[in-house]
Coordinates of C-alpha atoms and ligand atoms in Angstrom, one line a residue:
M29 CA 13.9 2.0 11.7
T30 CA 13.3 -0.1 8.8
L31 CA 9.6 -1.1 8.9
S32 CA 8.6 -4.7 8.7
V33 CA 5.8 -5.3 6.4
G34 CA 3.5 -7.9 5.5
V35 CA 2.1 -7.6 2.0
L36 CA -1.3 -9.2 1.3
V37 CA -2.0 -10.2 -2.5
S38 CA -4.8 -12.0 -4.5
G39 CA -3.3 -11.7 -7.9
G40 CA -0.6 -10.1 -9.9
G41 CA 1.5 -8.4 -7.4
S42 CA 2.4 -5.4 -9.5
N43 CA 2.0 -3.2 -6.6
L44 CA 4.0 -6.0 -4.3
Q45 CA 6.8 -5.5 -7.3
A46 CA 6.7 -1.6 -7.0
L47 CA 7.6 -1.9 -3.3
I48 CA 10.3 -4.7 -3.8
D49 CA 11.9 -2.4 -6.5
R50 CA 12.0 0.8 -4.4
I51 CA 13.0 -1.4 -1.1
E52 CA 16.0 -3.0 -3.5
S53 CA 16.9 0.6 -4.8
G54 CA 17.1 1.6 -1.4
I55 CA 14.6 4.4 -1.8
L56 CA 12.0 2.6 0.7
D57 CA 13.0 2.0 4.4
A58 CA 11.0 -1.1 4.5
R59 CA 11.5 -5.0 4.9
I60 CA 8.8 -7.2 3.3
S61 CA 8.5 -9.9 5.9
T62 CA 6.0 -12.1 4.3
V63 CA 3.7 -11.8 1.4
I64 CA 0.2 -13.6 1.6
S65 CA -1.9 -14.7 -0.8
N66 CA -5.3 -16.0 -0.2
V67 CA -5.4 -17.5 -3.9
P68 CA -3.0 -20.6 -4.7
G69 CA -0.3 -20.1 -7.6
V70 CA -0.7 -16.3 -8.4
K71 CA 2.1 -14.2 -10.0
G72 CA 2.4 -12.3 -6.9
L73 CA 3.7 -15.4 -5.2
E74 CA 6.1 -15.9 -7.8
R75 CA 7.5 -12.3 -7.7
A76 CA 8.2 -12.8 -3.8
A77 CA 9.9 -16.2 -4.5
K78 CA 12.1 -14.4 -7.3
H79 CA 13.2 -12.0 -4.5
G80 CA 13.9 -14.6 -1.6
I81 CA 10.8 -13.1 0.1
P82 CA 8.8 -15.7 2.6
S83 CA 5.4 -16.2 1.2
Q84 CA 2.0 -18.3 2.4
V85 CA -1.1 -19.2 0.8
L86 CA -3.8 -18.8 3.3
P87 CA -7.0 -19.8 1.1
H88 CA -10.2 -18.0 2.7
H89 CA -12.4 -20.9 1.6
D90 CA -10.3 -23.0 4.1
Y91 CA -12.0 -21.2 7.4
P92 CA -15.5 -21.5 8.4
N93 CA -16.3 -17.9 8.4
R94 CA -14.6 -14.4 8.0
R95 CA -13.7 -14.0 11.5
A96 CA -11.6 -17.1 11.5
Y97 CA -9.9 -16.1 8.4
D98 CA -8.9 -12.6 10.0
Q99 CA -7.7 -14.6 13.1
A100 CA -5.6 -16.8 10.8
L101 CA -4.2 -13.8 9.0
V102 CA -3.3 -12.2 12.3
R103 CA -1.4 -15.1 13.5
S104 CA 0.8 -15.5 10.4
L105 CA 1.6 -11.9 10.5
E106 CA 2.4 -11.6 13.9
Q107 CA 4.5 -14.9 13.7
A108 CA 6.4 -12.9 10.6
D109 CA 7.3 -10.3 13.2
V110 CA 5.1 -7.8 10.8
E111 CA 4.7 -4.2 12.3
A112 CA 2.2 -2.8 9.3
V113 CA 0.1 -4.5 6.7
I114 CA -0.4 -3.7 2.9
L115 CA -2.9 -4.6 1.1
A116 CA -1.6 -4.8 -2.5
G117 CA -4.7 -6.3 -4.5
F118 CA -5.8 -8.3 -1.7
M119 CA -9.5 -8.8 -2.7
R120 CA -11.0 -9.7 0.8
V121 CA -12.4 -7.3 3.5
V122 CA -10.3 -7.4 6.4
G123 CA -12.1 -7.4 9.7
P124 CA -11.8 -6.1 13.3
D125 CA -9.5 -8.7 14.4
L126 CA -7.0 -7.5 12.1
L127 CA -7.5 -3.7 12.5
A128 CA -7.2 -4.3 16.4
A129 CA -3.6 -6.4 15.9
F130 CA -2.3 -3.4 13.7
P131 CA -4.1 -0.3 14.6
R132 CA -3.5 2.5 12.4
R133 CA -1.3 0.3 10.3
V134 CA -3.2 -1.3 7.6
L135 CA -2.7 0.4 4.2
N136 CA -4.7 -0.1 1.1
I137 CA -4.5 0.8 -2.5
H138 CA -7.9 1.3 -4.6
P139 CA -7.7 2.0 -8.3
A140 CA -10.2 5.0 -7.8
L141 CA -10.5 8.7 -6.6
L142 CA -12.2 7.8 -3.4
P143 CA -15.0 8.1 -2.4
A144 CA -15.9 7.5 -6.0
F145 CA -16.1 4.3 -7.5
P146 CA -15.4 2.1 -4.0
G147 CA -15.7 -1.9 -4.2
L148 CA -15.1 -3.9 -7.2
H149 CA -14.3 -3.1 -10.8
A150 CA -13.5 0.6 -10.0
Q151 CA -11.9 1.2 -13.2
K152 CA -14.6 -0.3 -15.3
Q153 CA -17.2 1.6 -13.0
A154 CA -15.0 4.9 -13.8
A155 CA -14.8 4.2 -17.8
A156 CA -18.5 3.5 -17.8
H157 CA -19.4 6.7 -16.0
G158 CA -17.5 8.7 -18.6
V159 CA -15.5 10.6 -15.8
R160 CA -12.9 13.0 -17.0
L161 CA -10.2 12.5 -14.3
A162 CA -9.8 8.6 -12.8
G163 CA -7.0 8.0 -10.6
C164 CA -6.1 5.8 -7.6
T165 CA -6.0 6.3 -3.8
V166 CA -3.9 4.9 -0.8
H167 CA -5.9 5.2 2.4
F168 CA -5.6 3.7 5.8
V169 CA -8.2 0.6 6.2
D170 CA -11.0 1.1 8.8
E171 CA -14.0 -1.3 9.0
Q172 CA -15.8 0.0 5.8
V173 CA -14.9 -1.1 2.3
D174 CA -12.3 1.5 0.5
H175 CA -13.3 4.0 3.1
G176 CA -10.7 5.3 5.7
P177 CA -8.3 8.2 6.1
I178 CA -7.0 9.3 2.7
I179 CA -2.9 9.3 2.5
I180 CA -2.2 10.3 -1.3
Q181 CA -4.1 10.0 -4.2
A182 CA -3.1 10.6 -8.0
A183 CA -5.2 11.6 -11.0
V184 CA -5.0 11.0 -14.6
P185 CA -7.1 12.3 -17.5
A186 CA -9.6 9.8 -18.8
Q187 CA -10.0 10.3 -22.7
S188 CA -13.4 9.9 -24.7
G189 CA -13.1 6.3 -25.9
D190 CA -11.3 4.9 -22.9
D191 CA -12.2 1.4 -21.9
V192 CA -11.4 -0.1 -18.6
D193 CA -7.9 -1.7 -20.2
S194 CA -6.6 1.7 -21.3
L195 CA -7.6 3.7 -18.3
G196 CA -6.7 0.8 -15.7
A197 CA -3.2 0.6 -17.3
R198 CA -2.8 4.6 -16.7
I199 CA -4.1 4.1 -13.1
L200 CA -1.8 1.1 -12.6
A201 CA 1.2 3.0 -13.6
L202 CA 0.6 5.7 -11.0
E203 CA -0.4 3.1 -8.3
H204 CA 3.2 1.7 -8.6
R205 CA 4.3 5.4 -7.7
I206 CA 2.4 6.4 -5.0
Y207 CA 1.9 3.4 -3.1
P208 CA 5.9 3.2 -2.1
Q209 CA 6.0 6.6 -1.2
A210 CA 2.7 6.2 1.1
V211 CA 4.8 3.2 2.8
Q212 CA 7.9 5.3 2.9
W213 CA 5.8 7.9 5.2
L214 CA 4.4 5.5 7.2
A215 CA 8.0 4.1 7.8
Q216 CA 9.2 7.2 8.7
G217 CA 6.1 7.8 11.3
R218 CA 5.2 11.1 9.3
L219 CA 1.4 10.2 8.6
K220 CA -0.7 11.3 11.6
I221 CA -4.4 10.7 11.6
Q222 CA -6.8 13.5 12.5
G223 CA -10.7 12.5 12.2
R224 CA -10.7 11.8 8.6
Q225 CA -7.9 13.5 7.5
V226 CA -4.1 12.5 7.6
V227 CA -1.6 15.0 8.1
L228 CA 1.8 14.6 6.7
L229 CA 4.4 15.6 8.9
P230 CA 7.7 17.2 7.7
A231 CA 10.6 15.2 6.9
R232 CA 13.2 15.0 9.7
V233 CA 16.3 17.7 8.9
L234 CA 18.9 15.3 9.8
R235 CA 18.9 12.3 7.6
A236 CA 21.6 10.0 6.6
D237 CA 23.2 11.4 3.1
P238 CA 22.7 8.8 0.4
S239 CA 26.6 9.4 -0.5
G240 CA 27.0 7.7 2.9
L241 CA 28.6 10.5 4.8
P242 CA 27.1 10.7 8.7
P243 CA 24.2 13.0 9.3
C244 CA 25.0 16.7 9.8
L245 CA 23.8 19.9 9.5
I246 CA 25.3 22.5 7.2
H247 CA 24.5 26.0 7.5
P248 CA 23.9 28.1 5.7
M249 CA 22.6 25.6 3.1
L250 CA 24.9 24.5 0.5
E251 CA 24.0 25.6 -3.0
Y252 CA 22.9 23.6 -5.9
G253 CA 25.7 21.0 -7.1
F254 CA 27.8 20.9 -3.9
Ligands
LIG324 C1 -4.7 -3.0 -8.4 O1 -5.2 -2.0 -9.4 C2 -5.2 -2.5 -7.1 O2 -5.5 -1.1 -7.0 C3 -6.5 -3.3 -7.4 O3 -6.2 -4.5 -7.2 C4 -5.0 -4.3 -8.5 C5 -3.9 -5.3 -8.1 O4 -3.3 -5.5 -8.8 N1 -7.2 -3.0 -5.7 C6 -8.5 -3.3 -5.3 O5 -9.4 -2.9 -6.4 C7 -8.8 -3.2 -4.4 N2 -10.3 -2.5 -3.9 P1 -1.9 -6.0 -8.6 O6 -2.2 -7.3 -7.9 O7 -1.1 -6.1 -10.0 O8 -1.0 -5.1 -7.5

């Protein structure tokens, strides 16, 4: 049931790193089949190379329009046998062709408590607005920017005197925790979209035990420590 994902980046790739780390520690049941960047030379590509993950650079300005770029992304993702697409700091709007190729299988993370502060420089907008709670959101991608059904959010208190850097750092630390969790729920098939809402289905009872024992059902339940 390992989910094959393609991760799209435009920059530092710290969220990509968080996914890699959870996969390597056996917590996240996913395989990153490709990393695609629209910007050459970014750290996200270095991170992929360091972990032996295939990567590609698809510069958007090599394509005549958004649609042609979207179609090129779809071709690359399909060639890599990707089942779901994870936008991790990918600063391009994805269009209908990509969404149609991966229906309900495109996730994005945004550094704000959506629907507040969609679009660019969300942390700066939040700091400038003087919000008391800032945060981040993982959501399904739809045809509008930072808009689709919300999977998980995390909030951090914003202090007086916070600027974009101090607030952004606290938000980013939470991004690294909630994104792998959302991808794991997707991998487990536990996210059901009902209109604007996402229902988190319960975990299956029978799971392989991390100790390596085969799946089993024990009733009455073991008590703490056994
Ligand atoms: C993250 O803060 C992510 O939420 C944001 O870009 C940053 C990428 O950091 N994405 C957006 O603003 C999308 N609207 P990273 O490259 O270190 O993961």
